[in-house]
Amino acid sequence: AQKVTQAQTEISVVEKEDVTLDCVYETRDTTYYLFWYKQPPSGELVFLIRRNSFDEQNEISGRYSWNFQKSTSSFNFTITASQVVDSAVYFCALIRGGGFKTIFGAGTRLFVKA
Amino acid sequence: DARVTQTPRHKVTEMGQEVTMRCQPILGHNTVFWYRQTMMQGLELLAYFRNRAPLDDSGMPKDRFSAEMPDATLATLKIQPSEPRDSAVYFCASATIVWGSTDTQYFGPGTRLTVL
């Protein structure tokens, strides 16, 4: 069975702080894909990143960075120097290789205070 | 900037009424997904279509929900009759998927449904 766990329900930080959102996944598949999506207060789901199971290289995109570690089945997301506009719910998700069904975590609500 | 569009964005209706939600996938995408988001259940996959054919609708209550793709530019999700427990945000997503591959799903803005 596949599962995605985001243990942090809510996180509150002050602007310019760094924050890490945790994501732990479970799967028996050797090929799978991991995703992060952002859901701002306006409600839409915005794609942030996709990573396949064979690529453990960390990724950095501006203030965002992702750390994928197969040894701990984790795909954590760090925002550096957080801003108020980063306030949103962030979802981690998993799809098995060749599959269609997305397994979403419960989401982490991030509040960034000015 | 290609996007998935959904209409209506908000819908308030009374119990027992029919509700139709529409989705226009990104041009060229061959797979369409319908999700429902509630506080209690989070994001649930209801159904998905590939090349307009339903692949899996096991997540959908069959007695009242139906999903179709009349053409490549339109997907619909209908609820008849609607019930208060159907109140949720319904998302459509689209992707380009060929067998053996897994592509990124791009989501629409959602339809917020309230059934009184």
GROMACS .gro file of C-alpha atoms in nm:
model
  230
    1ALA     CA    1   0.000   0.000   0.000
    2GLN     CA    2   0.111   0.353  -0.066
    3LYS     CA    3   0.097   0.627   0.190
    4VAL     CA    4   0.219   0.983   0.236
    5THR     CA    5   0.255   1.130   0.581
    6GLN     CA    6   0.292   1.498   0.657
    7ALA     CA    7   0.318   1.497   1.032
    8GLN     CA    8   0.320   1.875   1.070
    9THR     CA    9  -0.038   1.998   1.059
   10GLU     CA   10   0.046   2.366   1.101
   11ILE     CA   11   0.366   2.566   1.118
   12SER     CA   12   0.393   2.930   1.207
   13VAL     CA   13   0.708   3.132   1.140
   14VAL     CA   14   0.809   3.493   1.124
   15GLU     CA   15   0.908   3.641   0.792
   16LYS     CA   16   1.269   3.571   0.688
   17GLU     CA   17   1.291   3.255   0.894
   18ASP     CA   18   1.378   2.931   0.721
   19VAL     CA   19   1.121   2.654   0.745
   20THR     CA   20   1.124   2.286   0.653
   21LEU     CA   21   0.811   2.089   0.571
   22ASP     CA   22   0.844   1.717   0.625
   23CYS     CA   23   0.713   1.443   0.399
   24VAL     CA   24   0.752   1.071   0.460
   25TYR     CA   25   0.622   0.820   0.211
   26GLU     CA   26   0.560   0.447   0.194
   27THR     CA   27   0.563   0.238  -0.119
   28ARG     CA   28   0.681  -0.103  -0.231
   29ASP     CA   29   0.735   0.012  -0.587
   30THR     CA   30   1.088   0.068  -0.710
   31THR     CA   31   0.973   0.329  -0.958
   32TYR     CA   32   0.765   0.612  -0.825
   33TYR     CA   33   0.728   0.988  -0.842
   34LEU     CA   34   0.706   1.242  -0.568
   35PHE     CA   35   0.547   1.584  -0.593
   36TRP     CA   36   0.493   1.898  -0.393
   37TYR     CA   37   0.194   2.124  -0.452
   38LYS     CA   38   0.109   2.461  -0.297
   39GLN     CA   39  -0.247   2.565  -0.217
   40PRO     CA   40  -0.260   2.938  -0.137
   41PRO     CA   41  -0.563   3.098   0.030
   42SER     CA   42  -0.719   3.152  -0.312
   43GLY     CA   43  -0.765   2.774  -0.330
   44GLU     CA   44  -0.594   2.656  -0.645
   45LEU     CA   45  -0.334   2.380  -0.637
   46VAL     CA   46  -0.002   2.491  -0.781
   47PHE     CA   47   0.257   2.239  -0.893
   48LEU     CA   48   0.601   2.301  -0.742
   49ILE     CA   49   0.822   2.003  -0.816
   50ARG     CA   50   0.832   1.645  -0.941
   51ARG     CA   51   1.104   1.396  -0.858
   52ASN     CA   52   1.142   1.036  -0.971
   53SER     CA   53   1.271   0.759  -0.748
   54PHE     CA   54   1.595   0.720  -0.941
   55ASP     CA   55   1.702   1.078  -0.895
   56GLU     CA   56   1.808   1.156  -0.540
   57GLN     CA   57   1.980   1.477  -0.633
   58ASN     CA   58   1.858   1.768  -0.427
   59GLU     CA   59   1.697   2.053  -0.608
   60ILE     CA   60   1.702   2.424  -0.550
   61SER     CA   61   1.473   2.675  -0.711
   62GLY     CA   62   1.516   3.025  -0.576
   63ARG     CA   63   1.421   3.019  -0.210
   64TYR     CA   64   1.281   2.667  -0.239
   65SER     CA   65   1.484   2.351  -0.198
   66TRP     CA   66   1.396   1.986  -0.176
   67ASN     CA   67   1.583   1.703  -0.005
   68PHE     CA   68   1.501   1.354  -0.129
   69GLN     CA   69   1.641   1.065   0.076
   70LYS     CA   70   1.538   0.714  -0.019
   71SER     CA   71   1.711   0.571   0.287
   72THR     CA   72   1.460   0.744   0.512
   73SER     CA   73   1.174   0.757   0.257
   74SER     CA   74   1.157   1.130   0.293
   75PHE     CA   75   1.111   1.419   0.054
   76ASN     CA   76   1.139   1.734   0.261
   77PHE     CA   77   1.079   2.087   0.142
   78THR     CA   78   1.266   2.390   0.274
   79ILE     CA   79   1.176   2.753   0.222
   80THR     CA   80   1.463   2.988   0.290
   81ALA     CA   81   1.395   3.341   0.409
   82SER     CA   82   1.021   3.286   0.416
   83GLN     CA   83   0.783   3.557   0.300
   84VAL     CA   84   0.420   3.631   0.377
   85VAL     CA   85   0.329   3.516   0.025
   86ASP     CA   86   0.453   3.169   0.118
   87SER     CA   87   0.156   3.130   0.352
   88ALA     CA   88  -0.038   2.837   0.212
   89VAL     CA   89  -0.112   2.470   0.256
   90TYR     CA   90   0.157   2.250   0.107
   91PHE     CA   91   0.086   1.898  -0.010
   92CYS     CA   92   0.330   1.618  -0.072
   93ALA     CA   93   0.212   1.348  -0.313
   94LEU     CA   94   0.316   1.012  -0.455
   95ILE     CA   95   0.236   0.826  -0.777
   96ARG     CA   96   0.366   0.481  -0.859
   97GLY     CA   97   0.562   0.452  -1.181
   98GLY     CA   98   0.330   0.411  -1.477
   99GLY     CA   99   0.034   0.478  -1.255
  100PHE     CA  100  -0.231   0.747  -1.250
  101LYS     CA  101  -0.358   0.756  -0.896
  102THR     CA  102  -0.206   1.031  -0.683
  103ILE     CA  103  -0.174   0.968  -0.313
  104PHE     CA  104  -0.174   1.299  -0.128
  105GLY     CA  105  -0.057   1.371   0.221
  106ALA     CA  106  -0.289   1.557   0.455
  107GLY     CA  107  -0.105   1.882   0.395
  108THR     CA  108   0.089   2.125   0.613
  109ARG     CA  109  -0.054   2.471   0.668
  110LEU     CA  110   0.222   2.731   0.680
  111PHE     CA  111   0.163   3.073   0.831
  112VAL     CA  112   0.429   3.333   0.768
  113LYS     CA  113   0.383   3.641   0.983
  114ALA     CA  114   0.519   3.980   0.890
  115ASP     CA  115   0.040   3.022  -2.003
  116ALA     CA  116  -0.181   2.715  -2.046
  117ARG     CA  117  -0.415   2.641  -1.758
  118VAL     CA  118  -0.695   2.410  -1.664
  119THR     CA  119  -1.020   2.603  -1.635
  120GLN     CA  120  -1.324   2.510  -1.431
  121THR     CA  121  -1.674   2.649  -1.416
  122PRO     CA  122  -1.850   2.753  -1.208
  123ARG     CA  123  -1.602   2.864  -0.943
  124HIS     CA  124  -1.873   2.866  -0.679
  125LYS     CA  125  -2.209   2.692  -0.665
  126VAL     CA  126  -2.472   2.702  -0.394
  127THR     CA  127  -2.768   2.473  -0.442
  128GLU     CA  128  -3.040   2.302  -0.247
  129MET     CA  129  -3.049   1.938  -0.160
  130GLY     CA  130  -3.197   1.729  -0.437
  131GLN     CA  131  -3.094   1.958  -0.720
  132GLU     CA  132  -2.870   1.852  -1.007
  133VAL     CA  133  -2.523   2.002  -1.016
  134THR     CA  134  -2.296   2.007  -1.321
  135MET     CA  135  -1.933   2.108  -1.300
  136ARG     CA  136  -1.725   2.165  -1.611
  137CYS     CA  137  -1.355   2.144  -1.683
  138GLN     CA  138  -1.148   2.243  -1.981
  139PRO     CA  139  -0.814   2.059  -1.971
  140ILE     CA  140  -0.491   2.203  -2.102
  141LEU     CA  141  -0.487   2.174  -2.480
  142GLY     CA  142  -0.305   1.859  -2.581
  143HIS     CA  143  -0.339   1.683  -2.249
  144ASN     CA  144  -0.494   1.340  -2.289
  145THR     CA  145  -0.577   1.253  -1.929
  146VAL     CA  146  -0.828   1.425  -1.703
  147PHE     CA  147  -0.878   1.370  -1.332
  148TRP     CA  148  -1.155   1.471  -1.092
  149TYR     CA  149  -1.072   1.519  -0.725
  150ARG     CA  150  -1.275   1.621  -0.424
  151GLN     CA  151  -1.130   1.809  -0.129
  152THR     CA  152  -1.292   1.819   0.214
  153MET     CA  153  -1.158   1.903   0.555
  154MET     CA  154  -1.225   1.555   0.682
  155GLN     CA  155  -1.101   1.345   0.389
  156GLY     CA  156  -0.847   1.572   0.228
  157LEU     CA  157  -0.793   1.525  -0.146
  158GLU     CA  158  -0.967   1.221  -0.291
  159LEU     CA  159  -0.949   1.097  -0.647
  160LEU     CA  160  -1.298   1.046  -0.785
  161ALA     CA  161  -1.236   0.944  -1.146
  162TYR     CA  162  -1.002   0.981  -1.438
  163PHE     CA  163  -1.019   0.961  -1.815
  164ARG     CA  164  -0.757   0.893  -2.077
  165ASN     CA  165  -0.827   0.993  -2.434
  166ARG     CA  166  -1.184   1.059  -2.321
  167ALA     CA  167  -1.239   0.702  -2.203
  168PRO     CA  168  -1.306   0.642  -1.834
  169LEU     CA  169  -1.018   0.449  -1.680
  170ASP     CA  170  -1.124   0.438  -1.320
  171ASP     CA  171  -1.420   0.584  -1.138
  172SER     CA  172  -1.401   0.365  -0.831
  173GLY     CA  173  -1.364   0.668  -0.607
  174MET     CA  174  -1.700   0.803  -0.709
  175PRO     CA  175  -2.038   0.729  -0.545
  176LYS     CA  176  -2.201   0.557  -0.841
  177ASP     CA  177  -2.560   0.615  -0.749
  178ARG     CA  178  -2.549   0.991  -0.776
  179PHE     CA  179  -2.225   1.092  -0.945
  180SER     CA  180  -2.137   1.065  -1.312
  181ALA     CA  181  -1.837   1.184  -1.508
  182GLU     CA  182  -1.805   1.221  -1.884
  183MET     CA  183  -1.583   1.369  -2.151
  184PRO     CA  184  -1.805   1.468  -2.444
  185ASP     CA  185  -1.498   1.589  -2.631
  186ALA     CA  186  -1.129   1.648  -2.578
  187THR     CA  187  -1.185   2.001  -2.453
  188LEU     CA  188  -1.460   1.936  -2.201
  189ALA     CA  189  -1.500   1.711  -1.899
  190THR     CA  190  -1.811   1.717  -1.681
  191LEU     CA  191  -1.893   1.594  -1.334
  192LYS     CA  192  -2.260   1.568  -1.241
  193ILE     CA  193  -2.428   1.507  -0.911
  194GLN     CA  194  -2.795   1.412  -0.917
  195PRO     CA  195  -2.951   1.442  -0.667
  196SER     CA  196  -2.710   1.649  -0.459
  197GLU     CA  197  -2.686   1.607  -0.083
  198PRO     CA  198  -2.534   1.827   0.189
  199ARG     CA  199  -2.247   1.578   0.232
  200ASP     CA  200  -2.141   1.656  -0.125
  201SER     CA  201  -2.035   2.002  -0.015
  202ALA     CA  202  -1.666   2.025  -0.101
  203VAL     CA  203  -1.420   2.174  -0.347
  204TYR     CA  204  -1.404   1.976  -0.669
  205PHE     CA  205  -1.082   1.995  -0.866
  206CYS     CA  206  -1.012   1.895  -1.220
  207ALA     CA  207  -0.656   1.817  -1.326
  208SER     CA  208  -0.503   1.726  -1.659
  209ALA     CA  209  -0.182   1.563  -1.778
  210THR     CA  210  -0.019   1.410  -2.081
  211ILE     CA  211   0.025   1.044  -2.008
  212VAL     CA  212   0.131   0.760  -2.230
  213TRP     CA  213   0.140   0.404  -2.111
  214GLY     CA  214   0.432   0.342  -1.880
  215SER     CA  215   0.486   0.705  -1.800
  216THR     CA  216   0.372   0.922  -1.515
  217ASP     CA  217   0.335   1.288  -1.592
  218THR     CA  218   0.267   1.586  -1.372
  219GLN     CA  219  -0.098   1.671  -1.313
  220TYR     CA  220  -0.191   2.036  -1.344
  221PHE     CA  221  -0.491   2.144  -1.144
  222GLY     CA  222  -0.771   2.385  -1.217
  223PRO     CA  223  -0.889   2.647  -0.967
  224GLY     CA  224  -1.166   2.424  -0.834
  225THR     CA  225  -1.542   2.453  -0.795
  226ARG     CA  226  -1.657   2.522  -0.442
  227LEU     CA  227  -1.993   2.345  -0.400
  228THR     CA  228  -2.228   2.410  -0.113
  229VAL     CA  229  -2.542   2.200  -0.086
  230LEU     CA  230  -2.796   2.335   0.160
   0.00000   0.00000   0.00000
